[in-house]
Amino acid sequence: MILSGAWLPADVLLIHQGRGAFDDRRQVREAEFQQAVSAGDKLRRLIEIQLPASDEDVHEWSIGIQAWNEAILDPAQRPAQREIYTRWRQVVLEFLGSEVLADRFTSMVGGLAIQVLAQTTGMTVDRMREILLDAFESRL
């Protein structure tokens, strides 16, 4: 695989893409949060930008899932994956204000998104949204 004219190993390229996707999502998230009029609105916006609803969303989720898989299979990939995940979890922690809720939210988002992408259950984007709102709206 080539990035900027140089050959890179697939695992290095994957981490680079993962960081890029996270940074892109950060910009979207910040723009959405600036438009939010309440904590509930902010939560709904956070959920919406996590849904694998468009082709671009599916591509970004695929990169993230592949990066997790690489970290499982290759311990050398774990520090980079940990850095990306820690940044994401920190966003959620700052918003929800609770370690337990941040862990619950991030794990639910990831697990539900995998079900949507793999299409091995009846999970849909609409159902994912419904489950997340039901689990977290009352916490605000």
PDB file of C-alpha atoms in Angstrom:
ATOM      1  CA  MET A   1       0.000   0.000   0.000  1.00  0.00           C
ATOM      2  CA  ILE A   2       1.207   3.476  -0.810  1.00  0.00           C
ATOM      3  CA  LEU A   3       0.789   6.645   1.234  1.00  0.00           C
ATOM      4  CA  SER A   4       2.476   9.870   0.095  1.00  0.00           C
ATOM      5  CA  GLY A   5       4.600   7.970  -2.395  1.00  0.00           C
ATOM      6  CA  ALA A   6       6.087   5.576   0.184  1.00  0.00           C
ATOM      7  CA  TRP A   7       5.319   1.921   0.708  1.00  0.00           C
ATOM      8  CA  LEU A   8       3.945   1.263   4.157  1.00  0.00           C
ATOM      9  CA  PRO A   9       3.099  -2.014   5.830  1.00  0.00           C
ATOM     10  CA  ALA A  10      -0.651  -2.608   5.995  1.00  0.00           C
ATOM     11  CA  ASP A  11      -0.728  -2.380   9.798  1.00  0.00           C
ATOM     12  CA  VAL A  12       1.014   1.013   9.787  1.00  0.00           C
ATOM     13  CA  LEU A  13      -1.325   2.299   7.088  1.00  0.00           C
ATOM     14  CA  LEU A  14      -4.323   1.040   9.050  1.00  0.00           C
ATOM     15  CA  ILE A  15      -3.293   2.937  12.181  1.00  0.00           C
ATOM     16  CA  HIS A  16      -2.621   6.050  10.103  1.00  0.00           C
ATOM     17  CA  GLN A  17      -6.094   5.765   8.560  1.00  0.00           C
ATOM     18  CA  GLY A  18      -7.605   5.199  11.999  1.00  0.00           C
ATOM     19  CA  ARG A  19      -6.027   8.363  13.362  1.00  0.00           C
ATOM     20  CA  GLY A  20      -7.174  10.286  10.297  1.00  0.00           C
ATOM     21  CA  ALA A  21     -10.725   8.998  10.663  1.00  0.00           C
ATOM     22  CA  PHE A  22     -10.737   9.925  14.356  1.00  0.00           C
ATOM     23  CA  ASP A  23      -9.506  13.441  13.561  1.00  0.00           C
ATOM     24  CA  ASP A  24     -12.141  13.827  10.837  1.00  0.00           C
ATOM     25  CA  ARG A  25     -14.845  12.683  13.263  1.00  0.00           C
ATOM     26  CA  ARG A  26     -13.531  15.092  15.889  1.00  0.00           C
ATOM     27  CA  GLN A  27     -14.112  18.013  13.539  1.00  0.00           C
ATOM     28  CA  VAL A  28     -17.640  16.813  12.756  1.00  0.00           C
ATOM     29  CA  ARG A  29     -18.339  16.234  16.459  1.00  0.00           C
ATOM     30  CA  GLU A  30     -17.096  19.692  17.451  1.00  0.00           C
ATOM     31  CA  ALA A  31     -19.272  21.338  14.791  1.00  0.00           C
ATOM     32  CA  GLU A  32     -22.299  19.325  15.927  1.00  0.00           C
ATOM     33  CA  PHE A  33     -21.683  20.091  19.606  1.00  0.00           C
ATOM     34  CA  GLN A  34     -21.483  23.823  18.875  1.00  0.00           C
ATOM     35  CA  GLN A  35     -24.986  23.652  17.388  1.00  0.00           C
ATOM     36  CA  ALA A  36     -26.454  21.700  20.309  1.00  0.00           C
ATOM     37  CA  VAL A  37     -28.994  23.597  22.394  1.00  0.00           C
ATOM     38  CA  SER A  38     -29.132  21.203  25.370  1.00  0.00           C
ATOM     39  CA  ALA A  39     -27.413  18.181  26.884  1.00  0.00           C
ATOM     40  CA  GLY A  40     -30.077  15.939  25.353  1.00  0.00           C
ATOM     41  CA  ASP A  41     -29.517  17.487  21.932  1.00  0.00           C
ATOM     42  CA  LYS A  42     -25.768  17.020  22.350  1.00  0.00           C
ATOM     43  CA  LEU A  43     -26.301  13.329  23.200  1.00  0.00           C
ATOM     44  CA  ARG A  44     -28.521  12.839  20.152  1.00  0.00           C
ATOM     45  CA  ARG A  45     -25.886  14.475  17.964  1.00  0.00           C
ATOM     46  CA  LEU A  46     -23.128  12.318  19.485  1.00  0.00           C
ATOM     47  CA  ILE A  47     -25.170   9.203  18.764  1.00  0.00           C
ATOM     48  CA  GLU A  48     -26.002  10.299  15.209  1.00  0.00           C
ATOM     49  CA  ILE A  49     -22.371  10.771  14.242  1.00  0.00           C
ATOM     50  CA  GLN A  50     -21.522   7.290  15.564  1.00  0.00           C
ATOM     51  CA  LEU A  51     -24.123   5.492  13.465  1.00  0.00           C
ATOM     52  CA  PRO A  52     -22.827   3.513  10.471  1.00  0.00           C
ATOM     53  CA  ALA A  53     -25.491   5.110   8.263  1.00  0.00           C
ATOM     54  CA  SER A  54     -23.620   6.241   5.128  1.00  0.00           C
ATOM     55  CA  ASP A  55     -21.023   4.574   2.930  1.00  0.00           C
ATOM     56  CA  GLU A  56     -18.395   6.877   4.443  1.00  0.00           C
ATOM     57  CA  ASP A  57     -19.485   5.892   7.970  1.00  0.00           C
ATOM     58  CA  VAL A  58     -19.271   2.206   7.065  1.00  0.00           C
ATOM     59  CA  HIS A  59     -15.777   2.725   5.638  1.00  0.00           C
ATOM     60  CA  GLU A  60     -14.606   4.511   8.804  1.00  0.00           C
ATOM     61  CA  TRP A  61     -16.117   1.821  11.020  1.00  0.00           C
ATOM     62  CA  SER A  62     -14.424  -0.846   8.909  1.00  0.00           C
ATOM     63  CA  ILE A  63     -11.045   0.829   9.460  1.00  0.00           C
ATOM     64  CA  GLY A  64     -11.692   1.003  13.203  1.00  0.00           C
ATOM     65  CA  ILE A  65     -12.735  -2.632  13.448  1.00  0.00           C
ATOM     66  CA  GLN A  66      -9.716  -3.743  11.421  1.00  0.00           C
ATOM     67  CA  ALA A  67      -7.453  -1.723  13.726  1.00  0.00           C
ATOM     68  CA  TRP A  68      -8.993  -3.448  16.776  1.00  0.00           C
ATOM     69  CA  ASN A  69      -8.430  -6.806  15.100  1.00  0.00           C
ATOM     70  CA  GLU A  70      -4.786  -5.969  14.378  1.00  0.00           C
ATOM     71  CA  ALA A  71      -4.304  -5.005  18.039  1.00  0.00           C
ATOM     72  CA  ILE A  72      -5.763  -8.346  19.112  1.00  0.00           C
ATOM     73  CA  LEU A  73      -3.498 -10.302  16.778  1.00  0.00           C
ATOM     74  CA  ASP A  74      -0.331  -8.197  17.046  1.00  0.00           C
ATOM     75  CA  PRO A  75       0.679  -6.807  20.454  1.00  0.00           C
ATOM     76  CA  ALA A  76       2.918  -4.244  18.722  1.00  0.00           C
ATOM     77  CA  GLN A  77      -0.240  -2.545  17.410  1.00  0.00           C
ATOM     78  CA  ARG A  78      -1.825  -2.138  20.835  1.00  0.00           C
ATOM     79  CA  PRO A  79      -0.223   1.180  21.855  1.00  0.00           C
ATOM     80  CA  ALA A  80      -1.483   2.969  18.731  1.00  0.00           C
ATOM     81  CA  GLN A  81      -4.945   1.445  19.064  1.00  0.00           C
ATOM     82  CA  ARG A  82      -5.002   2.319  22.769  1.00  0.00           C
ATOM     83  CA  GLU A  83      -4.139   5.939  21.941  1.00  0.00           C
ATOM     84  CA  ILE A  84      -6.993   6.262  19.421  1.00  0.00           C
ATOM     85  CA  TYR A  85      -9.503   4.571  21.729  1.00  0.00           C
ATOM     86  CA  THR A  86      -8.410   6.607  24.762  1.00  0.00           C
ATOM     87  CA  ARG A  87      -8.999   9.840  22.847  1.00  0.00           C
ATOM     88  CA  TRP A  88     -12.519   8.684  21.863  1.00  0.00           C
ATOM     89  CA  ARG A  89     -13.366   7.485  25.357  1.00  0.00           C
ATOM     90  CA  GLN A  90     -12.171  10.792  26.823  1.00  0.00           C
ATOM     91  CA  VAL A  91     -14.676  12.675  24.648  1.00  0.00           C
ATOM     92  CA  VAL A  92     -17.475  10.482  25.977  1.00  0.00           C
ATOM     93  CA  LEU A  93     -16.212  10.703  29.569  1.00  0.00           C
ATOM     94  CA  GLU A  94     -16.097  14.502  29.442  1.00  0.00           C
ATOM     95  CA  PHE A  95     -19.664  14.574  28.144  1.00  0.00           C
ATOM     96  CA  LEU A  96     -21.252  11.940  30.399  1.00  0.00           C
ATOM     97  CA  GLY A  97     -19.096  12.689  33.455  1.00  0.00           C
ATOM     98  CA  SER A  98     -18.905   9.086  34.625  1.00  0.00           C
ATOM     99  CA  GLU A  99     -16.334   6.344  34.022  1.00  0.00           C
ATOM    100  CA  VAL A 100     -19.037   3.669  34.131  1.00  0.00           C
ATOM    101  CA  LEU A 101     -21.309   5.501  31.701  1.00  0.00           C
ATOM    102  CA  ALA A 102     -18.395   6.207  29.349  1.00  0.00           C
ATOM    103  CA  ASP A 103     -17.463   2.522  29.328  1.00  0.00           C
ATOM    104  CA  ARG A 104     -21.086   1.518  28.831  1.00  0.00           C
ATOM    105  CA  PHE A 105     -21.596   4.006  25.994  1.00  0.00           C
ATOM    106  CA  THR A 106     -18.401   3.180  24.086  1.00  0.00           C
ATOM    107  CA  SER A 107     -18.913  -0.567  24.400  1.00  0.00           C
ATOM    108  CA  MET A 108     -22.555  -0.351  23.331  1.00  0.00           C
ATOM    109  CA  VAL A 109     -21.726   1.851  20.346  1.00  0.00           C
ATOM    110  CA  GLY A 110     -18.973  -0.530  19.222  1.00  0.00           C
ATOM    111  CA  GLY A 111     -20.948  -3.714  19.754  1.00  0.00           C
ATOM    112  CA  LEU A 112     -24.084  -2.421  18.075  1.00  0.00           C
ATOM    113  CA  ALA A 113     -22.130  -1.015  15.123  1.00  0.00           C
ATOM    114  CA  ILE A 114     -20.430  -4.378  14.584  1.00  0.00           C
ATOM    115  CA  GLN A 115     -23.852  -6.031  14.495  1.00  0.00           C
ATOM    116  CA  VAL A 116     -25.090  -3.488  11.937  1.00  0.00           C
ATOM    117  CA  LEU A 117     -22.004  -3.884   9.744  1.00  0.00           C
ATOM    118  CA  ALA A 118     -21.791  -7.676   9.921  1.00  0.00           C
ATOM    119  CA  GLN A 119     -25.524  -8.027   9.295  1.00  0.00           C
ATOM    120  CA  THR A 120     -25.520 -11.211  11.363  1.00  0.00           C
ATOM    121  CA  THR A 121     -28.411 -10.080  13.548  1.00  0.00           C
ATOM    122  CA  GLY A 122     -31.515  -8.035  12.943  1.00  0.00           C
ATOM    123  CA  MET A 123     -29.680  -4.916  14.114  1.00  0.00           C
ATOM    124  CA  THR A 124     -30.274  -1.853  11.955  1.00  0.00           C
ATOM    125  CA  VAL A 125     -29.050   1.720  12.162  1.00  0.00           C
ATOM    126  CA  ASP A 126     -32.506   2.809  13.350  1.00  0.00           C
ATOM    127  CA  ARG A 127     -32.574   0.134  16.045  1.00  0.00           C
ATOM    128  CA  MET A 128     -29.029   1.065  17.136  1.00  0.00           C
ATOM    129  CA  ARG A 129     -30.109   4.694  17.505  1.00  0.00           C
ATOM    130  CA  GLU A 130     -33.202   3.648  19.484  1.00  0.00           C
ATOM    131  CA  ILE A 131     -31.212   1.434  21.870  1.00  0.00           C
ATOM    132  CA  LEU A 132     -28.585   4.108  22.547  1.00  0.00           C
ATOM    133  CA  LEU A 133     -31.149   6.834  23.150  1.00  0.00           C
ATOM    134  CA  ASP A 134     -33.124   4.558  25.453  1.00  0.00           C
ATOM    135  CA  ALA A 135     -29.999   3.671  27.438  1.00  0.00           C
ATOM    136  CA  PHE A 136     -28.575   7.176  27.845  1.00  0.00           C
ATOM    137  CA  GLU A 137     -31.184   9.920  27.420  1.00  0.00           C
ATOM    138  CA  SER A 138     -32.492   9.464  30.952  1.00  0.00           C
ATOM    139  CA  ARG A 139     -28.931   9.831  32.332  1.00  0.00           C
ATOM    140  CA  LEU A 140     -28.735  13.519  31.436  1.00  0.00           C
TER     141      LEU A 140
END
